[in-house]
Short mmCIF file of C-alpha atoms in Angstrom, two decimals:
data_model
loop_
_atom_site.label_atom_id
_atom_site.label_comp_id
_atom_site.label_asym_id
_atom_site.label_seq_id
_atom_site.Cartn_x
_atom_site.Cartn_y
_atom_site.Cartn_z
CA SER A 298 -42.82 -10.76 6.11
CA GLN A 299 -44.93 -7.85 7.22
CA GLN A 300 -43.05 -5.18 9.11
CA GLY A 301 -45.87 -2.78 9.84
CA GLU A 302 -49.12 -4.04 11.30
CA GLU A 303 -52.02 -1.63 11.33
CA ASP A 304 -54.74 -1.60 13.92
CA PRO A 305 -57.69 -1.65 13.59
CA GLN A 306 -58.23 -3.52 10.33
CA ALA A 307 -61.39 -1.53 9.72
CA LEU A 308 -62.83 1.65 11.20
CA SER A 309 -66.20 3.27 10.56
CA ILE A 310 -66.94 6.78 11.83
CA GLN A 311 -69.26 9.72 11.18
CA GLU A 312 -68.21 12.79 9.26
CA GLY A 313 -66.65 15.33 11.58
CA GLU A 314 -65.28 12.77 14.01
CA ASN A 315 -61.59 12.04 14.44
CA ALA A 316 -60.04 8.81 13.20
CA THR A 317 -57.01 7.18 14.81
CA MET A 318 -55.06 4.35 13.26
CA ASN A 319 -52.10 2.60 14.81
CA CYS A 320 -49.09 0.83 13.38
CA SER A 321 -46.58 -1.45 15.05
CA TYR A 322 -43.30 -2.64 13.59
CA LYS A 323 -40.50 -4.97 14.57
CA THR A 324 -37.06 -3.74 13.57
CA SER A 325 -35.05 -0.53 13.74
CA ILE A 326 -36.20 1.98 11.19
CA ASN A 327 -34.87 4.98 9.31
CA ASN A 328 -38.34 6.41 8.78
CA LEU A 329 -42.01 5.48 8.81
CA GLN A 330 -44.46 6.63 6.16
CA TRP A 331 -48.22 6.69 5.85
CA TYR A 332 -49.98 6.18 2.52
CA ARG A 333 -53.62 6.36 1.46
CA GLN A 334 -55.22 4.17 -1.19
CA ASN A 335 -58.63 4.91 -2.61
CA SER A 336 -60.49 1.94 -4.03
CA GLY A 337 -59.04 0.91 -7.38
CA ARG A 338 -56.27 3.50 -7.27
CA GLY A 339 -52.58 3.69 -6.51
CA LEU A 340 -51.11 4.67 -3.20
CA VAL A 341 -50.65 8.32 -2.31
CA HIS A 342 -47.98 9.42 0.12
CA LEU A 343 -49.35 11.33 3.12
CA ILE A 344 -46.52 11.94 5.54
CA LEU A 345 -43.03 10.74 6.47
CA ILE A 346 -41.67 10.78 10.00
CA ARG A 347 -38.01 10.10 10.69
CA SER A 348 -36.74 7.95 13.52
CA ASN A 349 -35.48 10.98 15.43
CA GLU A 350 -38.86 12.75 15.24
CA ARG A 351 -41.72 12.18 17.66
CA GLU A 352 -44.58 14.06 16.06
CA LYS A 353 -45.42 15.60 12.72
CA HIS A 354 -48.39 17.52 11.35
CA SER A 355 -49.71 18.03 7.86
CA GLY A 356 -53.06 19.78 7.54
CA ARG A 357 -55.64 17.59 9.30
CA LEU A 358 -53.10 14.80 9.77
CA ARG A 359 -51.05 14.21 12.89
CA VAL A 360 -48.53 11.40 13.11
CA THR A 361 -46.68 10.28 16.20
CA LEU A 362 -43.76 7.89 16.47
CA ASP A 363 -42.59 6.04 19.57
CA THR A 364 -39.41 4.16 18.70
CA SER A 365 -39.16 2.64 22.18
CA LYS A 366 -42.51 0.93 21.62
CA LYS A 367 -41.94 0.51 17.88
CA SER A 368 -45.29 2.07 17.14
CA SER A 369 -46.85 4.97 15.27
CA SER A 370 -50.29 6.49 15.09
CA LEU A 371 -52.08 8.48 12.40
CA LEU A 372 -54.81 10.87 13.51
CA ILE A 373 -57.18 12.42 10.99
CA THR A 374 -59.13 15.25 12.54
CA ALA A 375 -62.56 16.49 11.45
CA SER A 376 -62.96 13.63 9.00
CA ARG A 377 -64.77 13.99 5.69
CA ALA A 378 -66.49 11.46 3.45
CA ALA A 379 -63.61 11.95 1.00
CA ASP A 380 -61.23 10.51 3.61
CA THR A 381 -62.80 7.09 3.03
CA ALA A 382 -59.88 4.92 1.91
CA SER A 383 -57.37 2.32 3.07
CA TYR A 384 -54.44 3.66 5.05
CA PHE A 385 -51.10 1.90 5.12
CA CYS A 386 -48.03 2.41 7.23
CA ALA A 387 -44.69 1.54 5.68
CA THR A 388 -41.27 1.39 7.22
CA GLN A 389 -37.84 1.94 5.76
CA ASN A 390 -35.05 0.32 7.68
CA SER A 391 -31.67 1.76 8.44
CA GLY A 392 -28.77 -0.02 6.87
CA GLY A 393 -28.04 -1.48 3.45
CA SER A 394 -31.58 -2.02 2.21
CA ASN A 395 -32.82 1.42 3.17
CA TYR A 396 -34.71 1.71 -0.12
CA LYS A 397 -37.14 -1.05 0.82
CA LEU A 398 -40.59 0.04 1.95
CA THR A 399 -42.31 -2.70 3.94
CA PHE A 400 -46.06 -2.22 4.10
CA GLY A 401 -48.65 -3.37 6.58
CA LYS A 402 -52.01 -4.82 5.52
CA GLY A 403 -53.75 -1.49 6.04
CA THR A 404 -56.73 0.00 7.86
CA LEU A 405 -59.94 0.46 5.90
CA LEU A 406 -61.50 3.75 7.01
CA THR A 407 -65.12 4.49 6.17
CA VAL A 408 -66.41 8.00 6.89
CA ASN A 409 -70.18 8.12 6.78
CA PRO A 410 -71.80 11.41 5.67
CA ASP B 3 -45.82 16.34 -14.19
CA ALA B 4 -48.13 13.51 -15.23
CA GLY B 5 -46.97 11.27 -12.42
CA VAL B 6 -46.04 7.62 -12.83
CA ILE B 7 -47.74 6.15 -15.88
CA GLN B 8 -48.63 2.49 -16.17
CA SER B 9 -50.15 0.52 -19.00
CA PRO B 10 -52.35 -1.28 -19.51
CA ARG B 11 -54.71 -0.43 -16.64
CA HIS B 12 -56.46 -3.77 -16.96
CA GLU B 13 -55.27 -7.01 -18.52
CA VAL B 14 -57.20 -10.24 -18.85
CA THR B 15 -55.35 -13.17 -20.29
CA GLU B 16 -55.40 -16.92 -20.36
CA MET B 17 -53.07 -19.19 -18.46
CA GLY B 18 -49.85 -19.79 -20.37
CA GLN B 19 -49.87 -16.48 -22.21
CA GLU B 20 -47.10 -13.90 -21.93
CA VAL B 21 -47.99 -10.67 -20.14
CA THR B 22 -46.00 -7.43 -20.33
CA LEU B 23 -46.68 -4.55 -17.98
CA ARG B 24 -45.22 -1.13 -18.67
CA CYS B 25 -44.16 1.79 -16.54
CA LYS B 26 -42.94 5.31 -17.14
CA PRO B 27 -41.50 6.83 -13.97
CA ILE B 28 -41.54 10.50 -13.07
CA SER B 29 -38.87 12.37 -15.00
CA GLY B 30 -35.74 12.86 -12.92
CA HIS B 31 -36.44 10.05 -10.49
CA ASN B 32 -33.58 7.58 -10.31
CA SER B 33 -35.26 4.81 -8.32
CA LEU B 34 -38.00 2.54 -9.67
CA PHE B 35 -39.95 -0.14 -7.83
CA TRP B 36 -42.38 -2.84 -8.96
CA TYR B 37 -44.91 -4.05 -6.37
CA ARG B 38 -47.67 -6.64 -6.38
CA GLN B 39 -50.81 -6.27 -4.26
CA THR B 40 -53.14 -9.11 -3.33
CA MET B 41 -55.70 -9.52 -0.59
CA MET B 42 -53.81 -12.42 0.91
CA ARG B 43 -50.26 -11.04 0.90
CA GLY B 44 -50.80 -7.28 0.79
CA LEU B 45 -48.17 -5.16 -0.97
CA GLU B 46 -44.96 -6.94 -1.86
CA LEU B 47 -41.84 -5.45 -3.43
CA LEU B 48 -40.88 -7.45 -6.50
CA ILE B 49 -37.83 -5.61 -7.80
CA TYR B 50 -35.94 -2.35 -7.28
CA PHE B 51 -33.92 -0.46 -9.91
CA ASN B 52 -31.50 2.37 -9.19
CA ASN B 53 -30.18 4.36 -12.16
CA ASN B 54 -31.66 1.68 -14.46
CA VAL B 55 -29.72 -1.13 -12.76
CA PRO B 56 -31.56 -3.90 -10.91
CA ILE B 57 -30.41 -3.73 -7.30
CA ASP B 58 -32.75 -6.12 -5.53
CA ASP B 59 -34.84 -8.75 -7.29
CA SER B 60 -35.27 -10.98 -4.26
CA GLY B 61 -39.02 -10.41 -4.32
CA MET B 62 -39.48 -11.79 -7.83
CA PRO B 63 -41.50 -14.93 -7.16
CA GLU B 64 -40.22 -17.22 -9.88
CA ASP B 65 -38.18 -17.38 -13.06
CA ARG B 66 -41.40 -16.76 -14.92
CA PHE B 67 -41.10 -13.15 -13.82
CA SER B 68 -38.55 -10.79 -15.37
CA ALA B 69 -38.10 -7.02 -15.35
CA LYS B 70 -36.05 -4.64 -17.43
CA MET B 71 -35.26 -0.97 -17.40
CA PRO B 72 -33.61 -0.13 -20.73
CA ASN B 73 -33.53 3.61 -19.99
CA ALA B 74 -34.46 6.11 -17.31
CA SER B 75 -37.97 6.62 -18.63
CA PHE B 76 -39.23 3.10 -19.21
CA SER B 77 -39.50 -0.23 -17.42
CA THR B 78 -41.30 -3.50 -18.14
CA LEU B 79 -42.40 -6.40 -15.99
CA LYS B 80 -42.95 -9.59 -17.93
CA ILE B 81 -44.62 -12.82 -16.85
CA GLN B 82 -44.08 -15.80 -19.12
CA PRO B 83 -45.97 -18.09 -18.90
CA SER B 84 -48.71 -16.55 -16.77
CA GLU B 85 -50.67 -18.56 -14.21
CA PRO B 86 -53.97 -17.87 -12.40
CA ARG B 87 -52.11 -17.25 -9.14
CA ASP B 88 -50.39 -14.28 -10.77
CA SER B 89 -53.72 -12.44 -10.72
CA ALA B 90 -53.14 -9.27 -8.72
CA VAL B 91 -52.70 -5.52 -9.04
CA TYR B 92 -49.17 -4.60 -10.08
CA PHE B 93 -47.88 -1.17 -9.14
CA CYS B 94 -44.88 0.73 -10.35
CA ALA B 95 -43.45 3.46 -8.13
CA SER B 96 -40.57 5.88 -8.49
CA SER B 97 -38.64 8.11 -6.15
CA LEU B 98 -36.01 10.79 -6.35
CA LEU B 99 -33.82 9.16 -3.75
CA ASP B 100 -33.50 5.51 -2.87
CA SER B 101 -35.07 6.21 0.51
CA GLY B 102 -38.02 8.44 1.27
CA GLU B 103 -41.33 9.13 -0.40
CA GLN B 104 -42.36 6.92 -3.30
CA PHE B 105 -44.81 7.98 -6.01
CA PHE B 106 -47.10 5.23 -7.18
CA GLY B 107 -48.74 4.71 -10.54
CA PRO B 108 -52.42 3.78 -10.87
CA GLY B 109 -51.59 0.09 -11.18
CA THR B 110 -52.36 -2.68 -13.65
CA ARG B 111 -55.08 -5.10 -12.62
CA LEU B 112 -54.07 -8.48 -14.04
CA THR B 113 -56.49 -11.38 -14.29
CA VAL B 114 -55.19 -14.71 -15.51
CA LEU B 115 -57.96 -17.15 -16.39
#
């Protein structure tokens, strides 16, 4: 079953604008990760936020985590055409199966030049 | 480091044939994962190895699927016999720890006719 559910399913913006993607999940987590997938390629890890963290930055990326609402958001600032890709959130649970990454269906981001 | 290496990148075969997918994880990583990605079901974990030992194969869909990891630098996923519904992109990923960031290979796009 899907743990993370991204919203929206697709997002189209102009270069230079900010892009915000959301992720909701259902169970207690150890951490939440965001990955990017360019068409026809493998997934690339972007950022990991632990359950005891609320916000994390990496370059133009900002991730927030609200464990009370079981939700996370990924903000890409000053978007570029090269940011066009699918973005997935993935959760790792606490407990025995903490190795398991459960992915959402992803958000397809298109950045128009 | 070359990253996770998968071969072949594309495989087209006929129903009933045996298919073997190969993966070389990043040197030093002790965790290896096989995933399958389809439009309908998204990314699904098939099997997880830790220190070459299969820990969780609950995602392997049927007995037609088998995976081995004879040493720390090589793993195979075999489908015998293959069926059209096995058509998907199969990813191998490795990580240094059992939880945390995973590094994905480029994937093998399998088409079963």
